[in-house]
Coordinates of C-alpha atoms and ligand atoms in Angstrom, one line a residue:
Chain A
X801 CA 44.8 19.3 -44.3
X802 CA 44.7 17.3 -41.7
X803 CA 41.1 14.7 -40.7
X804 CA 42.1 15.5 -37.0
X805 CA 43.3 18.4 -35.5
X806 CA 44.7 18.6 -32.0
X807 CA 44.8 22.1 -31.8
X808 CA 41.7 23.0 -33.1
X809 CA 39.6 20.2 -31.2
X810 CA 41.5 21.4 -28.2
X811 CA 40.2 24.9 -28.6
X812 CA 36.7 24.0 -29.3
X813 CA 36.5 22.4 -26.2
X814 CA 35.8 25.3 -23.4
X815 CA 32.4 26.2 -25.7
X816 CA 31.7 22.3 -25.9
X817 CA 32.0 22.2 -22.1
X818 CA 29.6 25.6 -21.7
X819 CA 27.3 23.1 -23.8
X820 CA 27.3 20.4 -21.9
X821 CA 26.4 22.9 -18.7
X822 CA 23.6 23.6 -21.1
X823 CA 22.4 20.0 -21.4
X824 CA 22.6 19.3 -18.0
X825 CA 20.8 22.3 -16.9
X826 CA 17.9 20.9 -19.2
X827 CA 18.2 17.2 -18.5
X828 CA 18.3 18.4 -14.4
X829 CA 15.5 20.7 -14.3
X830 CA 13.0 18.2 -17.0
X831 CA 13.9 15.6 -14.7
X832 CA 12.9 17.3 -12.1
X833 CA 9.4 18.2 -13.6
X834 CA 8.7 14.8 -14.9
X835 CA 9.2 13.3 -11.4
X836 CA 6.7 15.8 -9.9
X837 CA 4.5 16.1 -12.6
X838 CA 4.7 12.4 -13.8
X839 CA 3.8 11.7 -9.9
X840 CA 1.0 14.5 -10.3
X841 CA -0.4 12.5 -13.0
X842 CA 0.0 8.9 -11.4
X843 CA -2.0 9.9 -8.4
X844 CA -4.6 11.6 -10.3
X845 CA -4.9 8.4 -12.4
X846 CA -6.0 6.5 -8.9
X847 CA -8.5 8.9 -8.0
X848 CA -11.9 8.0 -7.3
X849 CA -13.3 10.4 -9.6
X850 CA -14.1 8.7 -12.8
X851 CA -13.4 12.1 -14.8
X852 CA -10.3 12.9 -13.1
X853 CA -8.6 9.4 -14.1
X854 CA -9.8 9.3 -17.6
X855 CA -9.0 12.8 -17.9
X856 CA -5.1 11.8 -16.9
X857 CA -5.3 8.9 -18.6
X858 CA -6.1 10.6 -21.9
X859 CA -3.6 13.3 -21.3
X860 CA -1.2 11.0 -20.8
X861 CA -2.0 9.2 -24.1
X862 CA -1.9 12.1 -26.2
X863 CA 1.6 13.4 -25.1
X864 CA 3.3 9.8 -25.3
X865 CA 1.7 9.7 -28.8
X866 CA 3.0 12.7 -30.3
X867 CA 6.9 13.7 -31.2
X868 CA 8.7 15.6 -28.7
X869 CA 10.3 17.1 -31.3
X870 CA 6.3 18.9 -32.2
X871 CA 5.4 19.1 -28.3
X872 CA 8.5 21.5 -28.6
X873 CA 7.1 23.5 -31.3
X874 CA 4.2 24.1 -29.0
X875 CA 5.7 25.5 -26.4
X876 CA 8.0 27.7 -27.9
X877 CA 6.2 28.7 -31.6
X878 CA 2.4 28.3 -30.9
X879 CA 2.7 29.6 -27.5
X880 CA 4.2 32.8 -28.2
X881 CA 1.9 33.1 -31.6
X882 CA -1.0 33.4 -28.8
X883 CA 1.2 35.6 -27.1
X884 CA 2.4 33.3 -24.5
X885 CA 6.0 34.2 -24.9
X886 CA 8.5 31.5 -23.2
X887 CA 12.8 31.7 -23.4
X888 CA 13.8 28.9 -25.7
X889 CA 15.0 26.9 -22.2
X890 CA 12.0 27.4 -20.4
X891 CA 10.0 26.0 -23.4
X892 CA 12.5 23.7 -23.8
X893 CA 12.3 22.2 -20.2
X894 CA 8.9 22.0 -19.9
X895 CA 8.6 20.2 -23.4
X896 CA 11.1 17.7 -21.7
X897 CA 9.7 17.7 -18.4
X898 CA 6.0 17.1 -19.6
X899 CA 6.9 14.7 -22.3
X900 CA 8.4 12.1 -19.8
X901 CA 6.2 13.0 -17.0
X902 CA 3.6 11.0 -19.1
X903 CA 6.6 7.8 -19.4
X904 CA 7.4 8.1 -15.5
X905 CA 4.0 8.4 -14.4
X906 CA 3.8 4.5 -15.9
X907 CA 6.8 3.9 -14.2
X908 CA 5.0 5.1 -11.2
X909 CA 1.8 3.6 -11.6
X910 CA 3.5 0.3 -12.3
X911 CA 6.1 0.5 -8.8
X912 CA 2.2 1.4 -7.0
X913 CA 0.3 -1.5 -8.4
X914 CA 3.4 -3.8 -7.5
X915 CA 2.9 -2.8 -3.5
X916 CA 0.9 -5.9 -2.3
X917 CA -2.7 -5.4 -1.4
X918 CA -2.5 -6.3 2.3
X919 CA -0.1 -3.0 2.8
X920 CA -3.7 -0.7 2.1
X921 CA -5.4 -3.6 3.9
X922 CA -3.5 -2.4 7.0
X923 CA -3.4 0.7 6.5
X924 CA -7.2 0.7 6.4
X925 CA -7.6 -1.4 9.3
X926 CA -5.5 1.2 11.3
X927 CA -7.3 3.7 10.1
X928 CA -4.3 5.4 8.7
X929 CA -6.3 8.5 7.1
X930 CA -5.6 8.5 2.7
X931 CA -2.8 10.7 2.9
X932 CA -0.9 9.3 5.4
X933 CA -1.1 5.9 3.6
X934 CA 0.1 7.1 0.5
X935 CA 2.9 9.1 2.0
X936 CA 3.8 6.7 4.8
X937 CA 3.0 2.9 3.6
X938 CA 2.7 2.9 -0.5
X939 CA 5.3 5.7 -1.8
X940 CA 7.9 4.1 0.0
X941 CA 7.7 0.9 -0.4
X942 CA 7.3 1.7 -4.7
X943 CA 9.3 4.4 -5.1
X944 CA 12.9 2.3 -4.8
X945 CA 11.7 -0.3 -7.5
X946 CA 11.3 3.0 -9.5
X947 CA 14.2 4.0 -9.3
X948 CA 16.2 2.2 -12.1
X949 CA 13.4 2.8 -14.7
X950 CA 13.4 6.9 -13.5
X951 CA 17.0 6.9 -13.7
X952 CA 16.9 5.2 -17.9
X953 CA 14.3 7.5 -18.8
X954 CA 16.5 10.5 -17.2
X955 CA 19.7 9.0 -19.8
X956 CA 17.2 8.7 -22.6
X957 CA 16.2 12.3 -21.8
X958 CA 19.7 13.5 -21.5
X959 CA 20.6 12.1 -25.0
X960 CA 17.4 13.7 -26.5
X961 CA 18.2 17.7 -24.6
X962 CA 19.9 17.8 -28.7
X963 CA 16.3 18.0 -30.3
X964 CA 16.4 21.6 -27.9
X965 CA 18.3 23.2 -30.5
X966 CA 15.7 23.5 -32.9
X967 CA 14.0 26.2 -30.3
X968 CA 17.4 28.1 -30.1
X969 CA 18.9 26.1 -26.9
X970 CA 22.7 26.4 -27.5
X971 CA 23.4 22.6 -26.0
X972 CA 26.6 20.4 -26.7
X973 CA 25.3 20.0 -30.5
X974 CA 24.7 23.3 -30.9
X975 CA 28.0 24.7 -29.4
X976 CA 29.5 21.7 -31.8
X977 CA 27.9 23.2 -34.4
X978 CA 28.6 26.5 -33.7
X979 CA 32.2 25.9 -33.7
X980 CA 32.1 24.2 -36.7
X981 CA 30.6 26.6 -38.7
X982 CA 32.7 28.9 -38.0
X983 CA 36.1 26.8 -39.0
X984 CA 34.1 24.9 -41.9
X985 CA 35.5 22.3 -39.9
X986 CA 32.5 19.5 -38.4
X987 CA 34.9 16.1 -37.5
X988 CA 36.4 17.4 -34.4
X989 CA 33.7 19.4 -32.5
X990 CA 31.0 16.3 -33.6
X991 CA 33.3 13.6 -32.7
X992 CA 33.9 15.3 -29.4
X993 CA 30.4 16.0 -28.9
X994 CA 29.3 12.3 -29.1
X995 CA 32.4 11.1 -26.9
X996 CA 31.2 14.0 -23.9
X997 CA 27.5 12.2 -24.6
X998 CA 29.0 9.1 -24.7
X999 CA 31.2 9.5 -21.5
X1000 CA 28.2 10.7 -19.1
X1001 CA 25.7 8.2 -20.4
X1002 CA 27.6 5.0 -20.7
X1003 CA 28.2 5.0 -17.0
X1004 CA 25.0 6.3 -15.9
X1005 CA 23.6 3.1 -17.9
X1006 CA 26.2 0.8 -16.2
X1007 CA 25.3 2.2 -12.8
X1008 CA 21.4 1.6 -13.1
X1009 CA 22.1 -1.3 -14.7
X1010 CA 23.9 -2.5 -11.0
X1011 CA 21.1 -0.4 -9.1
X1012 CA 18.7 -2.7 -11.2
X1013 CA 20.2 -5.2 -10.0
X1014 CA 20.7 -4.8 -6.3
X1015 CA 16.8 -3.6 -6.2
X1016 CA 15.2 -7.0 -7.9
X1017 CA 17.3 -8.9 -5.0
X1018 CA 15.2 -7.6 -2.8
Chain B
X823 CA 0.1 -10.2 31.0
X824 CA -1.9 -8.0 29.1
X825 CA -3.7 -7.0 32.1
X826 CA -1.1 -5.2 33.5
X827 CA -1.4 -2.1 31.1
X828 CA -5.4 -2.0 31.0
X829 CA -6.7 1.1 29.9
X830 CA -9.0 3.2 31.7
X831 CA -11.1 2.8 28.5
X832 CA -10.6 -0.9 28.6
X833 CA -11.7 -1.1 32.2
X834 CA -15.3 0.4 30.8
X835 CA -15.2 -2.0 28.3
X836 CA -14.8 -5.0 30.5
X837 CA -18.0 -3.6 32.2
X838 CA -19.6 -3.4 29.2
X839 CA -20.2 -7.4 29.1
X840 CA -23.1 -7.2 32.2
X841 CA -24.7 -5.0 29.7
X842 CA -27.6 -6.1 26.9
X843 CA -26.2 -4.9 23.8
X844 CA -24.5 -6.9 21.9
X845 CA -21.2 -5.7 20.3
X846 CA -21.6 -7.1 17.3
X847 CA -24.9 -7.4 14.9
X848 CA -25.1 -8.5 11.9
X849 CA -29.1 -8.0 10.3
X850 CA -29.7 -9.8 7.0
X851 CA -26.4 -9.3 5.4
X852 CA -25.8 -10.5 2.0
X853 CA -22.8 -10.3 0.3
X854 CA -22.4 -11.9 -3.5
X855 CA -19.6 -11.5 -5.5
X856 CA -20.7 -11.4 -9.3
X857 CA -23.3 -13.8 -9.1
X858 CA -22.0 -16.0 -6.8
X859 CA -23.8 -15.4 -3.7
X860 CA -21.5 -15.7 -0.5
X861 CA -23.3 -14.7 2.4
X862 CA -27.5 -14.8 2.5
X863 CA -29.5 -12.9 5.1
X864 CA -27.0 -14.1 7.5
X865 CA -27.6 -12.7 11.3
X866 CA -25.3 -12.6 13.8
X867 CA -24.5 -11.6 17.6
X868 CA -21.5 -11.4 19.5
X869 CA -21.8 -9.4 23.2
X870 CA -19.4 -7.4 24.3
X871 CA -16.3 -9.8 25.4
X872 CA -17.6 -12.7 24.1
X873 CA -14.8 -14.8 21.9
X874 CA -16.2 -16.7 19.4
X875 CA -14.4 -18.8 16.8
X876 CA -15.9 -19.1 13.1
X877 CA -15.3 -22.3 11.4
X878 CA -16.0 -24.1 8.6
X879 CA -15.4 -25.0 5.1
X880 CA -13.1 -23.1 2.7
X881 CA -14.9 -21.0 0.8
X882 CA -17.8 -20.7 3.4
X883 CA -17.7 -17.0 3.9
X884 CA -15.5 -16.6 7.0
X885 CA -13.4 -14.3 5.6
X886 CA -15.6 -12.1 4.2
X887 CA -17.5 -11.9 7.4
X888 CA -14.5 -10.4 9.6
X889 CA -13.4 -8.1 5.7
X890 CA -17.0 -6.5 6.1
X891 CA -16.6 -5.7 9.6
X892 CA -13.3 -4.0 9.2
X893 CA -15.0 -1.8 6.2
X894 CA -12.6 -3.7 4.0
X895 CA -15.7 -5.1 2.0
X896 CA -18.6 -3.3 1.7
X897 CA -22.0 -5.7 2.6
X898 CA -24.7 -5.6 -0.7
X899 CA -27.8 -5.4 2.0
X900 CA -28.6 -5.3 5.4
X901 CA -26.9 -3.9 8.6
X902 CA -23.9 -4.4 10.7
X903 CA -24.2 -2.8 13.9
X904 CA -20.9 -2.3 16.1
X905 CA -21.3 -1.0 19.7
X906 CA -24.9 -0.1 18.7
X907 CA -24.0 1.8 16.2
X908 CA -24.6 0.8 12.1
X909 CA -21.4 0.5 10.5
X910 CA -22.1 1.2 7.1
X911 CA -24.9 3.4 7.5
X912 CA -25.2 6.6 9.3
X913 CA -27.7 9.3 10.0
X914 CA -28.5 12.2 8.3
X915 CA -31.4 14.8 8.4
X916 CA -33.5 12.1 10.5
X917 CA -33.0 9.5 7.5
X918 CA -30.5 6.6 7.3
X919 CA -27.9 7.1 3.9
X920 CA -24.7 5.1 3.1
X921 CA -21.6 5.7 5.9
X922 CA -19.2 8.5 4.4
X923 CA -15.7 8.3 4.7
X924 CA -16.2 10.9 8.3
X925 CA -18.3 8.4 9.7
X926 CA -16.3 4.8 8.7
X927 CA -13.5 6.2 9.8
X928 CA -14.9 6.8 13.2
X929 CA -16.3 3.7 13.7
X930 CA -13.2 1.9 13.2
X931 CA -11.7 3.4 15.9
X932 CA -13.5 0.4 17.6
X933 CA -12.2 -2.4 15.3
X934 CA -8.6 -3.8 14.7
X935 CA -7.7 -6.8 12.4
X936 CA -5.2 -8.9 12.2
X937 CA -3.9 -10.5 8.5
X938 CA -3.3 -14.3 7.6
X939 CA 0.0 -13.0 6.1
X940 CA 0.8 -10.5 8.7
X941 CA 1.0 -7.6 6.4
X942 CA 3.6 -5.5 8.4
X943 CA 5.0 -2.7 6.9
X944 CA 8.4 -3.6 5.6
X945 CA 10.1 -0.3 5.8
X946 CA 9.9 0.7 9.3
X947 CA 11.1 -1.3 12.1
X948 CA 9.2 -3.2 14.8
X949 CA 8.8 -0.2 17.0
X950 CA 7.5 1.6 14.4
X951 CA 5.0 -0.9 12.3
X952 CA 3.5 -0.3 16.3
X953 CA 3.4 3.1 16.9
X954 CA 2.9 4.3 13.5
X955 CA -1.6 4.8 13.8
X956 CA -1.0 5.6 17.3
X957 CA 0.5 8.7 16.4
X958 CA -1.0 9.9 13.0
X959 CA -4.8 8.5 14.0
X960 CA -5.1 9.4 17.6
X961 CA -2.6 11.8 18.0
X962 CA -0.6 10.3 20.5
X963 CA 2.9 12.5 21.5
X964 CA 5.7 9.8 19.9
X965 CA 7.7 9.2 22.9
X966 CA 4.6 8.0 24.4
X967 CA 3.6 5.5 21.8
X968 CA 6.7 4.5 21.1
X969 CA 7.0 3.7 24.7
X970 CA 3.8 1.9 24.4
X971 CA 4.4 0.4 21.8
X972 CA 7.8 -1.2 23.6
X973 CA 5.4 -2.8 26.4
X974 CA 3.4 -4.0 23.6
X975 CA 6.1 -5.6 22.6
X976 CA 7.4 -6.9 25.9
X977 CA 4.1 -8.6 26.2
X978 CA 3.7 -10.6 22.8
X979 CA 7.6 -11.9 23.9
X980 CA 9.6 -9.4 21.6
X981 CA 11.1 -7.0 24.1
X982 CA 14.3 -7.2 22.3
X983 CA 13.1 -7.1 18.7
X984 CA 11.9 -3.0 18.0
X985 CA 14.5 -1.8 16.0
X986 CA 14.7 -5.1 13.6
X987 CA 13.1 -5.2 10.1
X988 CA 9.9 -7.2 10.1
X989 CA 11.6 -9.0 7.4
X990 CA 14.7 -10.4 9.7
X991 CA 11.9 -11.8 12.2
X992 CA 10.4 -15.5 11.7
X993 CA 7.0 -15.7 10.8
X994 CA 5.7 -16.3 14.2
X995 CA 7.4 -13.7 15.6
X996 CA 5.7 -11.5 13.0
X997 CA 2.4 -12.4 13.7
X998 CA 3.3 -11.3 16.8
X999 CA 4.4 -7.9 16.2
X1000 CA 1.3 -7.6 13.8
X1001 CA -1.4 -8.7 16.6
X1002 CA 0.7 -5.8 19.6
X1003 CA 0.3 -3.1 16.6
X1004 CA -3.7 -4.1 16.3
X1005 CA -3.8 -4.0 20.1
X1006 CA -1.9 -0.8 20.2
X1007 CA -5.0 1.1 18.9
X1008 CA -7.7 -0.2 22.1
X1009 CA -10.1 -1.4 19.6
X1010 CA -13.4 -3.2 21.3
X1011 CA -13.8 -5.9 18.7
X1012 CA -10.7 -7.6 17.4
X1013 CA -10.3 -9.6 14.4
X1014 CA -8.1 -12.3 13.5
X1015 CA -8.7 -14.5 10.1
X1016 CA -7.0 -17.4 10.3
X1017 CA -3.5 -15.9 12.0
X1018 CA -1.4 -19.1 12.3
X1019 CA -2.2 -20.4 8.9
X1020 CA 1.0 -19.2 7.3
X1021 CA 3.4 -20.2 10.5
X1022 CA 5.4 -23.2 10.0
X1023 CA 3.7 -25.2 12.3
X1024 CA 6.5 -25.1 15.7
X1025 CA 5.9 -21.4 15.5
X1026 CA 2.0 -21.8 15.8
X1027 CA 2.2 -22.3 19.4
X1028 CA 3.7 -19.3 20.6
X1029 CA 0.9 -17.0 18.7
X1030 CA -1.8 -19.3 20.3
X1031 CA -0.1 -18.1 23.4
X1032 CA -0.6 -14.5 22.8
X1033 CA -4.2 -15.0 21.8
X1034 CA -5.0 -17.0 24.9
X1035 CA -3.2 -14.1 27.1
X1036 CA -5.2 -11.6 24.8
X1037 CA -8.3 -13.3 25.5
X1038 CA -8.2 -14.5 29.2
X1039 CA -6.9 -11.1 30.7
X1040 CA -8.7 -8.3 28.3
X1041 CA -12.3 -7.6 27.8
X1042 CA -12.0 -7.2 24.0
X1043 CA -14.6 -8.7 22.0
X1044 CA -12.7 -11.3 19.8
X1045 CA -13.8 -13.2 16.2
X1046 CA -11.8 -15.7 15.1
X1047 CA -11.5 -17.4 12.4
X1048 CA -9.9 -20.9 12.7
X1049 CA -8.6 -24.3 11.4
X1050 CA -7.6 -25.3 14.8
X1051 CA -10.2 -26.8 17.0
X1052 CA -7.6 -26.8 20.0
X1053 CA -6.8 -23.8 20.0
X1054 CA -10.7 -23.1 19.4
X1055 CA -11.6 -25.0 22.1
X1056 CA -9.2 -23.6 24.5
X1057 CA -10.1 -19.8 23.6
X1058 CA -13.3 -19.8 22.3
X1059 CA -16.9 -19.1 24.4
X1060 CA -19.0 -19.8 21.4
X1061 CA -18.1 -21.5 18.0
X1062 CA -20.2 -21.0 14.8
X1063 CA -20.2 -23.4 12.4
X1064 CA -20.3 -22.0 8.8
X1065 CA -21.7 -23.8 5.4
X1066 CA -22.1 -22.1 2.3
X1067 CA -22.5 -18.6 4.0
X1068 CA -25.1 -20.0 6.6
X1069 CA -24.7 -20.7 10.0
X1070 CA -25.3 -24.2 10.4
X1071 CA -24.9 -24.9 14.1
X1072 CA -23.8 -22.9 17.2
X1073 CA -22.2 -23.6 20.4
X1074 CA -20.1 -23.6 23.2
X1075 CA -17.1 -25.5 22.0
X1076 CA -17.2 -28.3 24.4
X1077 CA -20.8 -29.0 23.1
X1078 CA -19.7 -28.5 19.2
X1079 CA -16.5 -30.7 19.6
X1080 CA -17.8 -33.7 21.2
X1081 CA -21.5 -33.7 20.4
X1082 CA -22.0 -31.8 17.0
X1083 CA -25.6 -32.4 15.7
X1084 CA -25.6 -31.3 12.0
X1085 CA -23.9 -34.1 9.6
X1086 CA -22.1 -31.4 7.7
X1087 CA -20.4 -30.0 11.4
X1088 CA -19.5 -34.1 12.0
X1089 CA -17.7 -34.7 8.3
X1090 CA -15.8 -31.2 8.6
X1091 CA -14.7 -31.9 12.4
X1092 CA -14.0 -35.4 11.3
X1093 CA -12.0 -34.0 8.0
X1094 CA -9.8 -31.5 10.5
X1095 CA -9.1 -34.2 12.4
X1096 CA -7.8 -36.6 9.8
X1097 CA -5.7 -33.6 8.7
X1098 CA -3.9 -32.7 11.4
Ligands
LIG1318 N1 -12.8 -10.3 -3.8 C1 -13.5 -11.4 -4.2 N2 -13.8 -11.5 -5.4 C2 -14.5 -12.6 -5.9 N3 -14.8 -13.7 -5.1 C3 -14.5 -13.6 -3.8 C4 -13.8 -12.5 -3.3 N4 -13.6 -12.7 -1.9 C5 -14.1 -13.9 -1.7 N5 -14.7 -14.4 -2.8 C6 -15.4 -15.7 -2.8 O1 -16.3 -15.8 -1.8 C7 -16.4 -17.0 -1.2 C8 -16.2 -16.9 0.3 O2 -14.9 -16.5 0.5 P1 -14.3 -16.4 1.9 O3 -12.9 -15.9 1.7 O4 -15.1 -15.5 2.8 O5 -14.3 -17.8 2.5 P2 -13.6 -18.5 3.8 O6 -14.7 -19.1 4.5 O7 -12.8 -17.5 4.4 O8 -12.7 -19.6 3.1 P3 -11.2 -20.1 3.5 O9 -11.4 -21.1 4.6 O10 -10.7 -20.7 2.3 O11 -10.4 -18.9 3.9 C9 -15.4 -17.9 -1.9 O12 -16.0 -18.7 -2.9 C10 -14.4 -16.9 -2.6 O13 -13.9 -17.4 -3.7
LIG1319 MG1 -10.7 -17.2 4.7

């Protein structure tokens, strides 16, 4: 037999593929809700209300200091034991999306506090009502020094969407694994499932990397 | 050349200066930061249209005078008044209770400010840095403030400038664009805390231009605060001397420049001298 076979890795690779839809499907849409909810979470840290912030503050310090890998176990195992049933890629998303809302809500708060203090200076001394400061003068002036730390947290999230298969999300690993189980073959569909991880992060790295870059020169 | 685009509103204003009020009022105002007490039961008047330039030692509390009056510090006692009406206070039920956001917000409607360091907003353009609180604060259509906003900019000498980034503008010309988007909201008191300090100093003259233009054909009520005694001297109807948060000696400015009475006036006038 053979350690690598052509024909066999070849076939594997249509299920690998429907995998990696999987992954990106979770690694879009948990993206998507850290963002927002990360955001959420940022702003409600700044509010005036002393309960509010330390509330959010707390929230956020309990979900960066617990596994993902448990958080995940929440949603999908504890939830539905209190009959809170979710599909194993609902739970998984929001254990991915609320997991790094709490890491990009720093990223967030840190690309605020970096906005000089004469920009709310002005914005008060025109009056500018809260809102309209926020949403006019701070977000975007912070949001494109974000930008490369939201996009490595994304990649780090990407390479963790695996961790999904212990809820039943049928990912790249868990296509790989699939396959393999059923050939009692593992080099081919693993090797090719770090290579299709390999191939989309790498260069997602490399191009924040240059983002990075072309951001601090400003 | 500021004249030409006078306001009804502005036309009151100028009116206003026959009247008694004063525009400005400051009644026993103390100010301390931890314990380091910056301003003292200091009083204060400036009428309606009066320029007056604040001067003084660093440290001396200038700033913080014009920060409280543009609600960007909050005083620890007393009462401003501005246009008759307290600034940090309000009515309510027939008793007087800390200014809410409602009321703060309407009373700066009167007051505009202008930074040491500009503070434009580096993502919109010229145009826009101008005719950006026109629009969201008092509801002005946008083709109409922007058009404002392009005679604003006529007038401080940047006609050709509204669509550049504040950032590909020299300092002067910034200050510039910052003191036409103040103007662009008809405030009644205008503030400007030491507005040439961060020019290179062959781009100080063309904001002193402005600010004499601004002052010689508007009625706005203007504080300055200043390390130029020219330019003080030029602009300025009264100058008050500052000294460890006190006002030490007051004046029209040819009095204060050529016979100051207080020995601390004489060593800082002498000092500013030497320096420039
Ligand atoms: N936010 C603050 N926190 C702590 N201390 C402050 C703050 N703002 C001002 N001070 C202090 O209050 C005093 C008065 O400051 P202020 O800025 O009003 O002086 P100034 O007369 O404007 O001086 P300068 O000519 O240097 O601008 C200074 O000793 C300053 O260090
Ligand atoms: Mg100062």
């Amino acid at each position: 037999m053979n350690v690598w076979d052509w024909n066999f890795a070849a076939s594997i690779i249509p299920s690998l593929l429907d995998g990696l839809l999987v992954t990106l499907e979770a690694t879009a849409l948990g993206s998507l809700l850290a963002f927002v909810l990360g955001l959420m979470l940022a702003l409600l840290r700044y509010s005036p209300l002393f309960v509010v912030s330390k509330a959010a503050w707390g929230f956020i310090e309990v979900v960066r200091s617990t596994p993902l890998l448990v958080q995940l176990y929440i949603w999908f195992f504890l939830l539905a034991q209190w009959g809170i049933t979710l599909g194993s890629m609902t739970a998984g998303v929001l254990g991915l999306g609320v997991h790094y809302a709490t890491y990009t809500a720093e990223v967030y708060r840190a690309g605020i506090d970096a906005v000089p203090r004469g920009q709310w200076e002005a914005a008060r001394a025109l009056n500018l009502p809260r809102g309209r400061t926020w949403v006019g003068i701070v977000l975007p002036q912070a949001i494109p020094r974000m930008i490369p730390a939201l996009g490595n947290y994304v990649v780090s999230m990407f390479k963790e969407t695996p961790l999904l298969l212990t809820i039943g999300v049928l990912d790249i690993l868990g296509q790989a694994r699939g396959a393999g189980a059923e050939a009692y073959r593992f080099i081919e569909p693993y090797t090719l499932a770090g290579i299709l991880f390999l191939a989309l992060s790498y260069p997602s790295s490399i191009l924040i990397r240059r983002l990075e870059r072309r951001v601090l020169q400003h | 050349m500021f004249s030409s685009t006078r306001h009804p509103q502005e036309a009151v204003q100028t009116a206003d200066i026959e009247t008694e009020q004063p525009m400005v009022r400051f009644n026993s105002i103390m100010k301390a930061f931890g314990d380091q007490v910056v301003l003292n039961e200091l009083d204060l008047e400036v009428g309606s249209g009066e320029k007056v330039a604040l001067i003084g030692p660093s440290g001396s509390g200038k700033t913080t005078i014009l920060r409280m009056l543009m609600t960007l510090e909050r005083p620890d006692a007393g009462t401003i008044y501005v246009d008759g009406d307290p600034l940090w206070h309000m009515e309510r039920n027939g008793t007087t209770v800390p200014a809410d956001e409602r009321h703060l917000r309407q009373m700066r409607t009167k007051i505009g400010m202008v930074f040491q360091q500009f503070n434009l907003f580096p993502h919109m353009t010229v145009l826009r840095n101008i005719a950006e609180a026109p629009i969201r604060v008092l509801g002005i259509p946008r083709a109409e403030a922007e058009e404002r906003a392009r005679h604003l900019l006529d007038q401080v000498g940047l006609a050709g400038k509204a669509d550049y980034r504040p950032s590909q503008l020299s300092g002067g010309q910034q200050q510039r664009v910052a003191i036409a988007r103040a103007i662009a909201m008809r405030p009644k008191v205008m503030l400007f805390d030491e507005v040439t300090s961060a020019l290179d100093p062959e781009l100080v003259a063309e904001v002193h231009a402005v600010l004499r233009d601004l002052a010689t054909e508007t009625g706005m009520t203007m504080l300055l605060v200043t390390h130029e005694m020219n330019f003080a001297r030029d602009i300025a109807d009264r100058v008050l001397m500052f000294d460890q948060g006190r006002i030490i000696e007051s004046g029209p400015p040819e009095r204060i420049f050529t016979h100051p009475e207080n020995d601390r006036t004489k060593s800082f006038l002498r000092a500013v001298l030497e320096a420039t």
